[in-house]
XYZ file of C-alpha atoms in Angstrom:
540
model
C 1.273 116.533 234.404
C 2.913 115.941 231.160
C -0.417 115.595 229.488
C -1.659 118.919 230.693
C 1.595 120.278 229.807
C 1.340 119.393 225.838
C -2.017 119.699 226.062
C -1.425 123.358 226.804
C 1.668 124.035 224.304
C -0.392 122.659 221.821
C -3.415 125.518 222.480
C -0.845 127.574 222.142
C 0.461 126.816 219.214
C -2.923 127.045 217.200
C -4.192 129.851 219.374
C -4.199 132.545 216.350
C -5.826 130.279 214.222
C -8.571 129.540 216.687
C -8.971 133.110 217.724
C -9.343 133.941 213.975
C -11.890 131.391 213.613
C -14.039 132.193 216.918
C -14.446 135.603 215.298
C -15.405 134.680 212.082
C -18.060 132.458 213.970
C -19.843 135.257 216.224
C -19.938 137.531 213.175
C -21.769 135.498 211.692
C -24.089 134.499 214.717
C -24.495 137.949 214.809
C -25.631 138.435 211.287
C -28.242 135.857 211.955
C -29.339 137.083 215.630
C -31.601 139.562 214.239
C -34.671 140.549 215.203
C -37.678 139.636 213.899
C -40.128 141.723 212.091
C -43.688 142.213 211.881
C -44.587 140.914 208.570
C -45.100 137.021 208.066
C -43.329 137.089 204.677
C -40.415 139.194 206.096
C -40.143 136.411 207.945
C -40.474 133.162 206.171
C -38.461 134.836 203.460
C -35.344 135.320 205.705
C -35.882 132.040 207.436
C -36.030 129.834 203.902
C -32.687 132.242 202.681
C -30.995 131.260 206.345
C -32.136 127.598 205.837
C -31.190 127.273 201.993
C -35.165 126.489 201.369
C -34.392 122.714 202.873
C -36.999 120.738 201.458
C -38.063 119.084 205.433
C -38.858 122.356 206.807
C -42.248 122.701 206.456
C -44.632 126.074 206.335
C -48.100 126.005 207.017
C -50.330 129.251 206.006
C -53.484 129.276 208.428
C -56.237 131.732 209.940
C -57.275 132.092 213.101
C -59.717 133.868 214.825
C -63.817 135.064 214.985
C -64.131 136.000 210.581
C -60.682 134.669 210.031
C -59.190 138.207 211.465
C -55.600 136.957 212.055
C -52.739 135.300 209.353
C -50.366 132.929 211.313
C -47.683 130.282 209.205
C -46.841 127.494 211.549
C -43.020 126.293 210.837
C -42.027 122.686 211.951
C -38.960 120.193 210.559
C -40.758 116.951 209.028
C -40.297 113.590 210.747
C -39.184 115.450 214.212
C -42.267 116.498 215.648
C -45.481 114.386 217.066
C -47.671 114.985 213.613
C -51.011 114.303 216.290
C -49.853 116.991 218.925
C -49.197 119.103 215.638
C -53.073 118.374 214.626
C -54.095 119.218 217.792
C -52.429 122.462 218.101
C -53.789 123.658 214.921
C -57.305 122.729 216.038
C -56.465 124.785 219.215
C -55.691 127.708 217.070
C -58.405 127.607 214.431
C -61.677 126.661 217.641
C -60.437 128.281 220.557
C -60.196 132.007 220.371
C -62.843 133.792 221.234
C -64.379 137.363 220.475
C -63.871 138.265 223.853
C -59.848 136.945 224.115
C -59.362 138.811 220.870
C -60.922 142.157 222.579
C -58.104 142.370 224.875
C -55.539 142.421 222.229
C -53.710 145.413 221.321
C -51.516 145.135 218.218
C -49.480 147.752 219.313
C -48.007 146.352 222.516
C -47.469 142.807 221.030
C -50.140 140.889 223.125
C -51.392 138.487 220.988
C -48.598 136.001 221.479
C -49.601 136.171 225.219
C -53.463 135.481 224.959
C -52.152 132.213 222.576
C -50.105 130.661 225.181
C -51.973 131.550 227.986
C -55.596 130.636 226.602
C -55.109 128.335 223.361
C -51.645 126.793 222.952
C -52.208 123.649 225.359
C -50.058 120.768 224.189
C -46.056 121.033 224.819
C -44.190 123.920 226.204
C -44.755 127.167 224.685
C -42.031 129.870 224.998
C -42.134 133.136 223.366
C -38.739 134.552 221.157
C -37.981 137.379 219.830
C -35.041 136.647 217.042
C -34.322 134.320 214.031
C -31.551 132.972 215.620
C -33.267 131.259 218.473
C -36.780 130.462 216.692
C -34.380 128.144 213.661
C -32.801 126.396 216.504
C -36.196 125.775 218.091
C -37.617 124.466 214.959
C -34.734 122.364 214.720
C -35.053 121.180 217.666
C -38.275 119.341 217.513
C -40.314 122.472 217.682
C -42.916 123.942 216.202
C -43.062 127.638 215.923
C -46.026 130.084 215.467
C -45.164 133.293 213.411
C -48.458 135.887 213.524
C -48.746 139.154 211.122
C -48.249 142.336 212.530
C -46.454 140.820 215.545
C -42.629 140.999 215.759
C -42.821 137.713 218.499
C -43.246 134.099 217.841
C -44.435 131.327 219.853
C -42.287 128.264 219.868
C -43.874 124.740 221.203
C -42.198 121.524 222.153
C -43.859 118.663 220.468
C -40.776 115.949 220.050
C -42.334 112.768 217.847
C -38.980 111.761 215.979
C -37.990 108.181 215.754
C -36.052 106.565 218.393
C -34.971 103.155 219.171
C -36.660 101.382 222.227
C -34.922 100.411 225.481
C -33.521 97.298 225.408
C -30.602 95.468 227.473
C -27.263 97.570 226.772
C -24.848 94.941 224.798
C -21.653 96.053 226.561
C -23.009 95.481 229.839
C -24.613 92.580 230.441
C -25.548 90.998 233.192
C -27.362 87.808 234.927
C -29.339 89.153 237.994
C -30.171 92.680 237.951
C -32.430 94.889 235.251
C -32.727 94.702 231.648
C -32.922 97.992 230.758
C -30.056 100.761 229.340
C -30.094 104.189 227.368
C -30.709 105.144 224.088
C -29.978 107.742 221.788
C -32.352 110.069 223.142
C -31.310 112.338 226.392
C -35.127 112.843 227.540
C -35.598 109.023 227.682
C -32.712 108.752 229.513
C -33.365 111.622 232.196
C -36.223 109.805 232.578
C -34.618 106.296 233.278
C -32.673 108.720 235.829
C -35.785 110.554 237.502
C -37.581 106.661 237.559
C -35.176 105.298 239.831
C -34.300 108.883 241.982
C -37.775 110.295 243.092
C -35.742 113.191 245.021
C -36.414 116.955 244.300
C -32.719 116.664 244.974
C -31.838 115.145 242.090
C -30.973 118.298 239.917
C -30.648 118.413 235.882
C -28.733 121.396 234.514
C -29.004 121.566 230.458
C -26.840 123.230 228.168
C -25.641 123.026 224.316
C -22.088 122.977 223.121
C -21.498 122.741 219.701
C -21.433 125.679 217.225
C -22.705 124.096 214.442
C -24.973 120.970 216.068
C -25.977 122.993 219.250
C -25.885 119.243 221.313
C -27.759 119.371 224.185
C -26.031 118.176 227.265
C -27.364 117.510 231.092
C -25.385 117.470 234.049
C -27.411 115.285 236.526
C -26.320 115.320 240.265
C -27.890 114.759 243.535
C -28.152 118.539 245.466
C -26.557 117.774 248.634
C -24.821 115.017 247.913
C -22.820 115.974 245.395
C -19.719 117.692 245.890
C -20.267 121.737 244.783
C -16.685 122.279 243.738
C -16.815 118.948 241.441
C -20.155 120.410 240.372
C -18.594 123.717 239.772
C -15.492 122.228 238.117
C -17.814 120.077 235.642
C -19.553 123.055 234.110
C -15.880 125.228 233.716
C -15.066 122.714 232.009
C -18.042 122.456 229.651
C -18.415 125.733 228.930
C -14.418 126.339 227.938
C -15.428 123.636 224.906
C -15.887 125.423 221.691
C -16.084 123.332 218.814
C -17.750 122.735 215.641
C -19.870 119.765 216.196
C -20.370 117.006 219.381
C -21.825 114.166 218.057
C -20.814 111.598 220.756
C -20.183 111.642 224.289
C -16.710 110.272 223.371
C -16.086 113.934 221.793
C -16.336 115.845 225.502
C -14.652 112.992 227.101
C -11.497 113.723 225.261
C -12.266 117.438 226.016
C -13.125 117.516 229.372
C -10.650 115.130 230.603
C -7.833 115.448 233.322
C -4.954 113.424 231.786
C -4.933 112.854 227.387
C -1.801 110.690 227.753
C -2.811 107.656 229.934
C -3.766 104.557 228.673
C -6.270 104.337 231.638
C -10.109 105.972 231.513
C -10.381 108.928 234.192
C -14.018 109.123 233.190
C -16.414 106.654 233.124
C -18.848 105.425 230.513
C -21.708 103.330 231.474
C -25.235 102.164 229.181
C -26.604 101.119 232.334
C -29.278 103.684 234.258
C -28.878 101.638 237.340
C -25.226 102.174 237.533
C -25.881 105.895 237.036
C -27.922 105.975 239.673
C -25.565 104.127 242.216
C -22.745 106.323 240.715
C -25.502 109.424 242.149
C -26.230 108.590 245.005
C -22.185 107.866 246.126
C -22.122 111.906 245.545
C -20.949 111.691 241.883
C -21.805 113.759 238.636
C -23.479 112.210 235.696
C -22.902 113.860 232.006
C -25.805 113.106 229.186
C -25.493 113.754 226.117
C -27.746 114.001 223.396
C -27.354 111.106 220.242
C -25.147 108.617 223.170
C -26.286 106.034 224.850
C -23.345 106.240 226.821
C -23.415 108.391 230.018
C -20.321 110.140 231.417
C -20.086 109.572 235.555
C -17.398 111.873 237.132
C -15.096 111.738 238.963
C -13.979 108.428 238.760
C -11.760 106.062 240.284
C -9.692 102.642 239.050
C -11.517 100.588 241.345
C -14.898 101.109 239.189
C -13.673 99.330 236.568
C -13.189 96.172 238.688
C -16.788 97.183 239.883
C -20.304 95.473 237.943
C -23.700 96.388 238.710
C -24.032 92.793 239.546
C -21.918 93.185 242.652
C -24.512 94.765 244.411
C -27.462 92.716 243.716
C -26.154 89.136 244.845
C -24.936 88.359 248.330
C -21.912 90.033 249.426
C -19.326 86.887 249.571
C -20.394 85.836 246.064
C -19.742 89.620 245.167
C -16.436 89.441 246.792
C -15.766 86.144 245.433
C -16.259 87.731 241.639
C -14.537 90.836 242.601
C -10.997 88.904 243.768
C -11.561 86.873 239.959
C -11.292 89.993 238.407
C -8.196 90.950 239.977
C -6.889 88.158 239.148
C -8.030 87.982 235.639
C -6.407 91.728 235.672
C -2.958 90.417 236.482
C -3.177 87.156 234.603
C -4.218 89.335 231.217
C -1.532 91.543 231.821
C 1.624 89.762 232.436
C 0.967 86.117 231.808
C 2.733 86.566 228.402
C 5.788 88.464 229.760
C 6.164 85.489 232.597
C 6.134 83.017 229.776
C 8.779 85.272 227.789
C 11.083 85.965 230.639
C 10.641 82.215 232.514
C 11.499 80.504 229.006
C 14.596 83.080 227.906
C 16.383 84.260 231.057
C 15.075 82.165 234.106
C 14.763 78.314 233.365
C 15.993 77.147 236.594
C 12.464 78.347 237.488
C 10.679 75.400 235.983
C 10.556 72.214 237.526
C 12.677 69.817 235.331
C 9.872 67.456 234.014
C 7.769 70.739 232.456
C 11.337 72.558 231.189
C 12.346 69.255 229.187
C 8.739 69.465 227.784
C 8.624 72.889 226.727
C 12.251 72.205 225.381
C 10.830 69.739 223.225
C 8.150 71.746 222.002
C 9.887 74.878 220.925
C 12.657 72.078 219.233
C 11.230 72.966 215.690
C 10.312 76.646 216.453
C 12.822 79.050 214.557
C 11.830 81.864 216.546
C 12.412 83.300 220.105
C 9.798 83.385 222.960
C 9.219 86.896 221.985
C 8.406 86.855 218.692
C 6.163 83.966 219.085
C 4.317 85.851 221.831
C 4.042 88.462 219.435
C 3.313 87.090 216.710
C 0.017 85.132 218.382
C -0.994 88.679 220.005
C -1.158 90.665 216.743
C -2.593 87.104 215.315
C -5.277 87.307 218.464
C -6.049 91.321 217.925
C -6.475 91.057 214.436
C -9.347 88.456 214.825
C -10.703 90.509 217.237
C -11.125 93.758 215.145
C -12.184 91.015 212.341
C -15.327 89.573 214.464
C -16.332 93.368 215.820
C -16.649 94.678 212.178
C -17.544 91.715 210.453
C -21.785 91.375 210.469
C -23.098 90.385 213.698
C -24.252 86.774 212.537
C -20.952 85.844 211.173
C -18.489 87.785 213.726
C -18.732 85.398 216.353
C -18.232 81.777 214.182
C -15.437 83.861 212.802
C -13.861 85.025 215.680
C -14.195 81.575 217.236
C -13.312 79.389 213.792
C -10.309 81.875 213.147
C -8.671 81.374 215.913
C -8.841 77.424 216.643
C -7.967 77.166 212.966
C -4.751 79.462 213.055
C -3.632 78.720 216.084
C -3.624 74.581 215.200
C -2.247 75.475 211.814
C 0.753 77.964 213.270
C 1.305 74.850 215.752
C 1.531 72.054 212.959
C 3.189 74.570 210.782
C 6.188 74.887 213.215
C 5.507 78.609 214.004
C 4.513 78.538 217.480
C 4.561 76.088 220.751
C 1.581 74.841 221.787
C 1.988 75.693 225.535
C 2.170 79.815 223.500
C -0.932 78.702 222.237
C -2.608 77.803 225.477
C -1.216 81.241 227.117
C -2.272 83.378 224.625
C -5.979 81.782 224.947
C -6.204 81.953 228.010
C -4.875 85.570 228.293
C -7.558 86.385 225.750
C -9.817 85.035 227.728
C -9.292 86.823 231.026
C -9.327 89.895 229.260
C -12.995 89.489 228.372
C -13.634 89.049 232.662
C -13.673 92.936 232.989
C -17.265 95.204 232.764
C -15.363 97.730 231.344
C -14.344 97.556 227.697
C -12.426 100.665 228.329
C -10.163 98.834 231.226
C -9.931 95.703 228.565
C -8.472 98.110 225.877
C -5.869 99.157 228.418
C -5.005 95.853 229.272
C -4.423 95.120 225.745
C -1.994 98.373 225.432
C 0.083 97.673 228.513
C 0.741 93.519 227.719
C 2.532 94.515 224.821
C 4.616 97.040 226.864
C 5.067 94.060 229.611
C 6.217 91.945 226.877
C 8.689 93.815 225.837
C 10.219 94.423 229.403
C 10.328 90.985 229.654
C 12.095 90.065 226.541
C 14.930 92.811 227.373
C 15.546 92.199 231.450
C 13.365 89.140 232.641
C 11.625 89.363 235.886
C 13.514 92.616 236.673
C 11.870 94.203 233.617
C 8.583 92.687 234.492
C 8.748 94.467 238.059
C 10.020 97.399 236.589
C 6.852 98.095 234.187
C 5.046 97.247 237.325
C 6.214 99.739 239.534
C 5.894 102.358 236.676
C 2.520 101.453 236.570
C 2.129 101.697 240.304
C 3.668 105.382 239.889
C 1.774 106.427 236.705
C -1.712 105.256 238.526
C -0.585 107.644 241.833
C -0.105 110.873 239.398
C -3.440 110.325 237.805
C -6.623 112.817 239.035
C -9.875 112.545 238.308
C -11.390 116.121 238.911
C -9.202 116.557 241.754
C -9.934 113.261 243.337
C -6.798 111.131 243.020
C -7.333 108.291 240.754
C -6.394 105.636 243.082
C -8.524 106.498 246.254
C -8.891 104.431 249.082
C -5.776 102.282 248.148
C -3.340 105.752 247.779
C -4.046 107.640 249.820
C -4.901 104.775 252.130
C -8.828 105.631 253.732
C -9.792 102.454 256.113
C -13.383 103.451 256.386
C -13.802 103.464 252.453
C -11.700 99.414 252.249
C -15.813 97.831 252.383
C -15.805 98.476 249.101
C -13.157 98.201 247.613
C -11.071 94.426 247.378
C -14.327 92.986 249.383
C -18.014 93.630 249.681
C -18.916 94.322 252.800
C -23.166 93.515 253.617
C -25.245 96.730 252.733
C -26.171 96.741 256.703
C -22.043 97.722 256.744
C -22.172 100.020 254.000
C -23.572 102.830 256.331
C -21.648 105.676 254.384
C -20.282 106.861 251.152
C -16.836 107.278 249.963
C -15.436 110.458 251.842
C -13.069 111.787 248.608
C -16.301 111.903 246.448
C -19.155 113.101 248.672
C -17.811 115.960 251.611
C -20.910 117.048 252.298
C -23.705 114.130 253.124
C -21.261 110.859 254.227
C -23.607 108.999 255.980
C -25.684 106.289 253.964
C -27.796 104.633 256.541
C -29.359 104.902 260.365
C -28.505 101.429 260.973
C -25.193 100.765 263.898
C -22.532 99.951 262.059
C -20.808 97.783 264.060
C -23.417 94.756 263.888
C -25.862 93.735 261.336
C -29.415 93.451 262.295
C -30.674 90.836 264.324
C -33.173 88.264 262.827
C -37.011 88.567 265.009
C -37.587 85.760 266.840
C -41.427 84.304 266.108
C -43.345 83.568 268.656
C -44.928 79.578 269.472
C -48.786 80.081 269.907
């Protein structure tokens, strides 16, 4: 609520200047949402003044026809189109009209662009347009367009042939059992990945562009049905109240389209894996794609994902549950092992059994600060190597990371700085962080310890369970497109729990979550209260 709340004073605030600027912008779409004329220079002429004569468009002077009757100029952006469909298209248009398609032409009523994509134009989609405005952003899209004297239409085909990089295992998500592939840059490819694994007419794509200025094309992929309508509904509000200059991530509608800007915690979530996407689908959710990310949007979305890897649900369901509980743990233990240290060593001693306080006594003997600022100090040590090894180059990030760290922290050690036994809870805090398949839960982790820490080095324990419950409350406010962020746990669903802390077998997985899909809950035919029985073969 207080998020919304700035987030709304704030609109406010730079409302004129936004209004002022939205105007500007439409008069000049306007200006350039002209109609096109008959003549072929007319045309190219206001195209290259619109363009600035950019040296990769590319304009291609041709005749068609029986005697060489009709002047086309075929209009394509280098290096973005398939240069053999191109070939083939202009083969199309210089072999396969005939006298008799050409007798049914009339000049007058425009019907020339119809006999080409109905008789000769075979390779890609052909679409016919009308103004400058929405042939450019065809040809910059990958298309080719098809401007013919005397005719005030043109003929736009799809023929996409730019580079792209092939699908390969995503880095942030990897995994040991389960498949290799991810998305890429490209939002076809990764419809496709989609439409591979969901062979349902169901499975509905709805495209769109936001983006003055880059016109991004964006896909909202859901499962008709399954999918709840109002999230559905809610997704594309959303979307289409965006008007900026430019999307050139998925990150850049995330921030835009979210419930809550001041959480520390994700309320969307961002996956390279298909497979995930399509789990994520068939639960009832809503999958955003965006053109130029690899990274897919899934809404809405809940905390327990984040504890959730793909893994989970292609090994057996006690080692899934087994893996699960470790992350929990590794959740807790990289979120408050440093404050326990800080507030067991400064306020609560009688704590320790005597034997390990006399020993941490005589480490910290030579150590001129307090438990606090030698936590600290190791964390901002810790983060900074971090950030080192993710920008450094890939073949020397790791030996860096790794070398860095055993070097400082046995330096800061001899050196008097720190304790060892800081040393070994800082590691091993580092460590746990790294159990999570979300980066984005591992970067809140990393926000809240230092919050924790400080809790701890102002009221002990009692601060510790303070920033817990805080978090408990925070975590019950959030939404997630109107599903509360914390569903089953709060509110409390027992038919949703075999999912959740444990993995239940799939035979017990008969139906989805009931806050995401309203519509379609059951999964399976099977009876849910047994799993099925193994057949009995027969002695000959």
């Amino acid at each position: 609520m207080p998020g919304r709340l700035i987030k709304r004073t704030w609109n406010n605030i730079f409302r004129t200047t936004n209004d002022k600027d939205d105007g500007t912008t439409a008069k000049d779409s306007n200006q350039g949402n002209q109609q096109l004329f008959s003549c072929i220079e007319d045309n190219v002429q206001t195209i290259k003044n619109q363009l600035g004569n950019s040296t990769d468009i590319v304009f291609r002077r041709l005749k068609i026809g029986p005697k060489e009757k009709y002047e086309i100029c075929i209009i394509y952006t280098d290096n973005l189109i398939d240069t053999m469909a191109l070939q083939e298209l202009i083969v199309a248009l210089l072999n396969n009209i005939s006298e008799e398609d050409l007798n049914t032409v009339n000049l007058a009523s425009n019907n020339l662009t119809d006999v080409l994509i109905e008789k000769v134009v075979t390779v890609g989609e052909a679409v016919e347009v009308e103004d400058f405005n929405t042939l450019i952003t065809n040809v910059l899209s990958a298309q080719a367009a098809i401007l013919i004297e005397n005719q005030s239409q043109a003929i736009t085909v799809s023929i996409p042939g730019f580079e792209k990089r092939s699908i390969e295992e995503p880095q942030s998500a990897t995994l040991i059992k389960g498949p290799r592939d991810g998305f890429i840059e490209s939002i076809g490819t990764n419809a496709s990945l989609l439409r591979r694994r969901i062979r349902s007419a169901n499975l509905w794509m709805e495209s769109k562009e936001i983006g003055r200025i880059t016109k991004t094309k964006v896909v909202v992929a859901y499962i008709k049905g399954i999918a709840n309508e109002d999230v559905v509904k809610e997704v594309h509000e959303r979307l289409d109240r965006i008007n900026i200059d430019a999307i050139l991530e998925s990150g850049y509608i995330e921030e835009l389209i979210q419930d809550e800007t001041f959480t520390p915690f994700p309320t969307i979530f961002n996956t390279e894996r298909p497979d995930a996407v399509a789990g994520k689908l068939l639960e009832g959710r809503v999958a955003i794609l965006v053109d130029g990310s690899p990274f897919v949007m899934v809404v809405p979305s809940l905390v327990i994902e984040f504890f959730q890897a793909s893994e989970d649900y292609y090994m057996r369901a006690d080692i899934s549950t087994l893996l699960r509980l470790l992350r929990f743990f590794c959740f807790f233990l990289a979120l408050i092992a440093p404050s326990l240290y800080i507030a067991v060593l400064t306020y609560h001693q009688e704590m320790l059994p005597t034997t390990l306080l006399i020993g941490l006594a005589a480490q910290r003997e030579g150590v001129p600060f307090p438990a606090f600022m030698e936590a600290l100090m190791m964390e901002v040590a810790f983060e900074i190597l971090r950030e080192a090894g993710v920008r450094m180059p890939r073949a020397v990030g790791q030996a860096m990371s790794i070398v860095g760290a055993l070097v400082l922290g046995q330096a800061a050690v001899q050196a008097g700085l720190v304790s060892p036994a800081m040393v070994i809870v800082v590691s091993l805090t580092a460590i746990a962080n790294f159990c999570f398949p979300s980066i984005n839960l591992a970067t809140t982790v990393r926000i809240l310890r230092f919050g924790m820490m400080s809790l701890a080095a102002v009221f002990g324990l009692v601060g510790i369970m303070f920033g817990l419950i805080l978090l408990c409350i925070h975590l019950s406010t959030l939404r997630s497109f109107g599903v509360p962020y914390t569903t089953p746990a709060a509110p409390f669903i027992l038919q949703d729990q075999k999912d959740v802390f444990f993995r239940v077998p799939w035979w017990g997985m008969f139906s989805r979550p009931r806050l995401i899909s309203q519509t379609n809950i059951i999964r399976e035919q099977n009876n849910p209260t047994s799993k099925p029985e193994p057949q009995k073969s027969e002695s000959t």
